[in-house]
Short mmCIF file of C-alpha atoms in Angstrom, two decimals:
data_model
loop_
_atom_site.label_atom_id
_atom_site.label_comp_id
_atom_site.label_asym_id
_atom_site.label_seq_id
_atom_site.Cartn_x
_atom_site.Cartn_y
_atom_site.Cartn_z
CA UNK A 17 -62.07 -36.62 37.93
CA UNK A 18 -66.07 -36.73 38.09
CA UNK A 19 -65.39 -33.62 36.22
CA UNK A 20 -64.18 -35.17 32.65
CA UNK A 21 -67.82 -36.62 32.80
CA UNK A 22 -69.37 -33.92 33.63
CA UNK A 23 -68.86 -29.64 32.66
CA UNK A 24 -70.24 -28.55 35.99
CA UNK A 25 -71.48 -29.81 39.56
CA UNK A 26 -75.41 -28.92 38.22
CA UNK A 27 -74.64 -31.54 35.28
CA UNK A 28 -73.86 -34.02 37.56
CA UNK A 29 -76.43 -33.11 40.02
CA UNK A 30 -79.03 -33.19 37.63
CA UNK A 31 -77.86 -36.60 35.92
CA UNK A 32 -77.74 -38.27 39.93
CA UNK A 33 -81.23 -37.26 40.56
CA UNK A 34 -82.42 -38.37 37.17
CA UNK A 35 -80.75 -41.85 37.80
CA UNK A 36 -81.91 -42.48 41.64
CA UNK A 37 -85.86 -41.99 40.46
CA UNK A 38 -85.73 -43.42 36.99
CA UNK A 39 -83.74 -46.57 38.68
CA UNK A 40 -86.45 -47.03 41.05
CA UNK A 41 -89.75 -46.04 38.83
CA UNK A 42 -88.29 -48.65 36.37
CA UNK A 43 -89.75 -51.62 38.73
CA UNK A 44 -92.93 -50.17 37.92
CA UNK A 45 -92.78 -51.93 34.15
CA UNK A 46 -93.00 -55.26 35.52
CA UNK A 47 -96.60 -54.82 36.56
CA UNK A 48 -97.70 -53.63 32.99
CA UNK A 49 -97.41 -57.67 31.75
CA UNK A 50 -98.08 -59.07 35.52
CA UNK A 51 -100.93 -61.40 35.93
CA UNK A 52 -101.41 -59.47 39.09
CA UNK A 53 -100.94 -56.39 39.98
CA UNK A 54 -99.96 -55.72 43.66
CA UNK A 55 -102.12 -52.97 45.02
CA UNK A 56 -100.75 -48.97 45.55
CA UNK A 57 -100.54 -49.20 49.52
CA UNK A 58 -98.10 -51.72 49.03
CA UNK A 59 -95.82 -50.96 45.84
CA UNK A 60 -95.56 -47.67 46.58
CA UNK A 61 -94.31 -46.98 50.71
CA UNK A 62 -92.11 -50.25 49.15
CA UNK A 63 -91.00 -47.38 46.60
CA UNK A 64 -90.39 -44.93 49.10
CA UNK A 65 -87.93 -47.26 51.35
CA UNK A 66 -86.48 -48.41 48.28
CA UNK A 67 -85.27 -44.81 47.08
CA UNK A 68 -84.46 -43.71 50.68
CA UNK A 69 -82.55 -46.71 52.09
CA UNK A 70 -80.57 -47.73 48.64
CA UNK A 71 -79.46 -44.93 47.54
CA UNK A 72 -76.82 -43.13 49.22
CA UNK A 73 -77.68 -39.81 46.49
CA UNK A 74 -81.36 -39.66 47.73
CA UNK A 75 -80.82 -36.44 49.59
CA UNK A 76 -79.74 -34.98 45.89
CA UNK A 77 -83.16 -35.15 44.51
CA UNK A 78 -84.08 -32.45 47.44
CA UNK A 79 -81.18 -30.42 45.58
CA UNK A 80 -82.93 -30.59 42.76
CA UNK A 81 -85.83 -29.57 43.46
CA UNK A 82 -84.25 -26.47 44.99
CA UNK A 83 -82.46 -25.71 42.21
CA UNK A 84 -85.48 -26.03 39.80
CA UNK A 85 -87.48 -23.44 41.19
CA UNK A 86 -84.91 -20.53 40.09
CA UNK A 87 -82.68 -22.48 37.06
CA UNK A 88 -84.59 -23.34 33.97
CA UNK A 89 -81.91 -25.82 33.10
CA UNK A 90 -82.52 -27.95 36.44
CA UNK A 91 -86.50 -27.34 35.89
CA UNK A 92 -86.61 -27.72 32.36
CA UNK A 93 -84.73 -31.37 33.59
CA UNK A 94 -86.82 -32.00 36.14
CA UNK A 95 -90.23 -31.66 34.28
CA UNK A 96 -89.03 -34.43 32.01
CA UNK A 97 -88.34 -36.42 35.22
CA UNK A 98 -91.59 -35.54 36.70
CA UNK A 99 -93.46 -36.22 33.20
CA UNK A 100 -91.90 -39.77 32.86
CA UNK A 101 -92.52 -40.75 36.32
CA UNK A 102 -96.20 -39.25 36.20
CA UNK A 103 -96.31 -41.64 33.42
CA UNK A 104 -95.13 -44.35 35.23
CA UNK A 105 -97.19 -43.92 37.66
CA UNK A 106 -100.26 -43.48 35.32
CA UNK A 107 -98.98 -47.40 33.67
CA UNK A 108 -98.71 -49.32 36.61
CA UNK A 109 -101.72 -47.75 38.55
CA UNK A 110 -103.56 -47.98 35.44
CA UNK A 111 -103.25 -51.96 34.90
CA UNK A 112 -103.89 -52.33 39.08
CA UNK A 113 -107.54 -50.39 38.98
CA UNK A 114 -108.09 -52.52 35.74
CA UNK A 115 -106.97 -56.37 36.74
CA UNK A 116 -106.78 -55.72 40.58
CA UNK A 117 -109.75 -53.77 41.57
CA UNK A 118 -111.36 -55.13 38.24
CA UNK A 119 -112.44 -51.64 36.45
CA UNK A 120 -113.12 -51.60 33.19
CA UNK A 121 -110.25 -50.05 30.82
CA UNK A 122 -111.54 -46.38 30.69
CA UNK A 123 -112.44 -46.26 33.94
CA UNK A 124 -109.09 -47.43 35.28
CA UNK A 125 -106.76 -44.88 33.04
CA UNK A 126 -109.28 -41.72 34.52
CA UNK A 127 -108.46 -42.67 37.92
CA UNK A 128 -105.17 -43.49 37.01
CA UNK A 129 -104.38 -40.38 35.36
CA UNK A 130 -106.11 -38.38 37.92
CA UNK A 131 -104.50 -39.80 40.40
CA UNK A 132 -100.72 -40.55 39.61
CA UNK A 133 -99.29 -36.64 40.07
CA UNK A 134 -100.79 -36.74 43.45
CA UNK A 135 -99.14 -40.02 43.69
CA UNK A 136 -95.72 -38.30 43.01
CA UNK A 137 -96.72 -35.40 45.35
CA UNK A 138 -96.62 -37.89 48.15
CA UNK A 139 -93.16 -39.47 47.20
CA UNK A 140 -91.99 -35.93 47.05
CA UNK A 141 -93.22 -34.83 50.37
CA UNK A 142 -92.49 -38.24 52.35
CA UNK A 143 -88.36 -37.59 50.94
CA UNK A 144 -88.73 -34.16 52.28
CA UNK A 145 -90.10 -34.93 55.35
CA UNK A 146 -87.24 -37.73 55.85
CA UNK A 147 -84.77 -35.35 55.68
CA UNK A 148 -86.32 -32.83 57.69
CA UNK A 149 -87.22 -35.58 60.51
CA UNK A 150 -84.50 -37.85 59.74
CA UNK A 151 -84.73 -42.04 59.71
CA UNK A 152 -86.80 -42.29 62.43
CA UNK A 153 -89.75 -41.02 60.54
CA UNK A 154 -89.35 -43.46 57.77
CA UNK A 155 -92.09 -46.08 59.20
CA UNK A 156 -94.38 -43.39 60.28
CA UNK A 157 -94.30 -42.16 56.46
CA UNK A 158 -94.58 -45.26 54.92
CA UNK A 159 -97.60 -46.11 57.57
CA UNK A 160 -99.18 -42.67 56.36
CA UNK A 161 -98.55 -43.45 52.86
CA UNK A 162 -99.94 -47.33 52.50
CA UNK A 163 -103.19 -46.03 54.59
CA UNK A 164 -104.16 -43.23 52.86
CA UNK A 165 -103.74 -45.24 49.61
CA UNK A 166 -105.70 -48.28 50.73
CA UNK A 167 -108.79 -45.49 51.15
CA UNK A 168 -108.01 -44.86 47.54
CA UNK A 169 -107.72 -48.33 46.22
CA UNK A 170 -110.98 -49.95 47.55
#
């Protein structure tokens, strides 16, 4: 049946993975109008948990990413993914250097922009490293996450 959706099982693999990160990046627009902006060691571990405890397709994304590195179809899909949450990213931290740390415009989209893809690195590696080390490592990613990015943010 999920076939009359989809042609093939890369389709639909491609379309999950695109829908578990672009469901979860999408909280990242409400900061863009926020008075204030909550800081990066605590949106994004809050990210992280969010995309591995609510979504029972999580462990697709790592199928994904497999898949990209010898299909063009998956990577040409995944780049788009990648771009739109690097932009994401770019928004939100963007608008919390300027009106939370309180840099001026400029300076806040160079950090942001240099920043973000390493942002996206991390979210990448901490869902790799949950499935490699299971639940219990969760907390002790998220911990890792919210204290290297409070060196970053101050």
């Amino acid at each position: 049946a999920v076939y009359v959706y989809y042609s093939s099982k890369a389709e639909l693999t491609l379309d999950a993975g695109r829908r578990i990160m672009e469901q979860r990046a999408a909280e990242l627009q409400d900061f863009g109008s926020a008075d204030e902006v909550p800081p990066p060691q605590q949106v994004f571990p809050n990210l992280l948990n969010t995309i591995l405890r609510d979504s029972p397709f999580a462990p697709l994304l790592l199928q994904v990413w497999a898949e990209a590195s010898h299909s063009p179809d998956f990577a040409k899909v995944a780049a788009k993914i990648y771009t739109d949450l690097i932009d994401r990213f770019t928004a939100y931290l963007s608008a919390y250097f300027h009106r939370g740390a309180g840099l001026g415009t400029d300076a806040a989209e160079a950090k942001a922009e240099q920043i973000a893809p390493a942002v996206l690195a991390l979210m990448q590696g901490a869902i790799v490293q949950n499935a490699i080390f299971g639940e219990d490592s969760r907390e002790r990613i998220a911990s890792a996450i919210e204290a290297l990015l409070t060196e970053i943010a101050d």
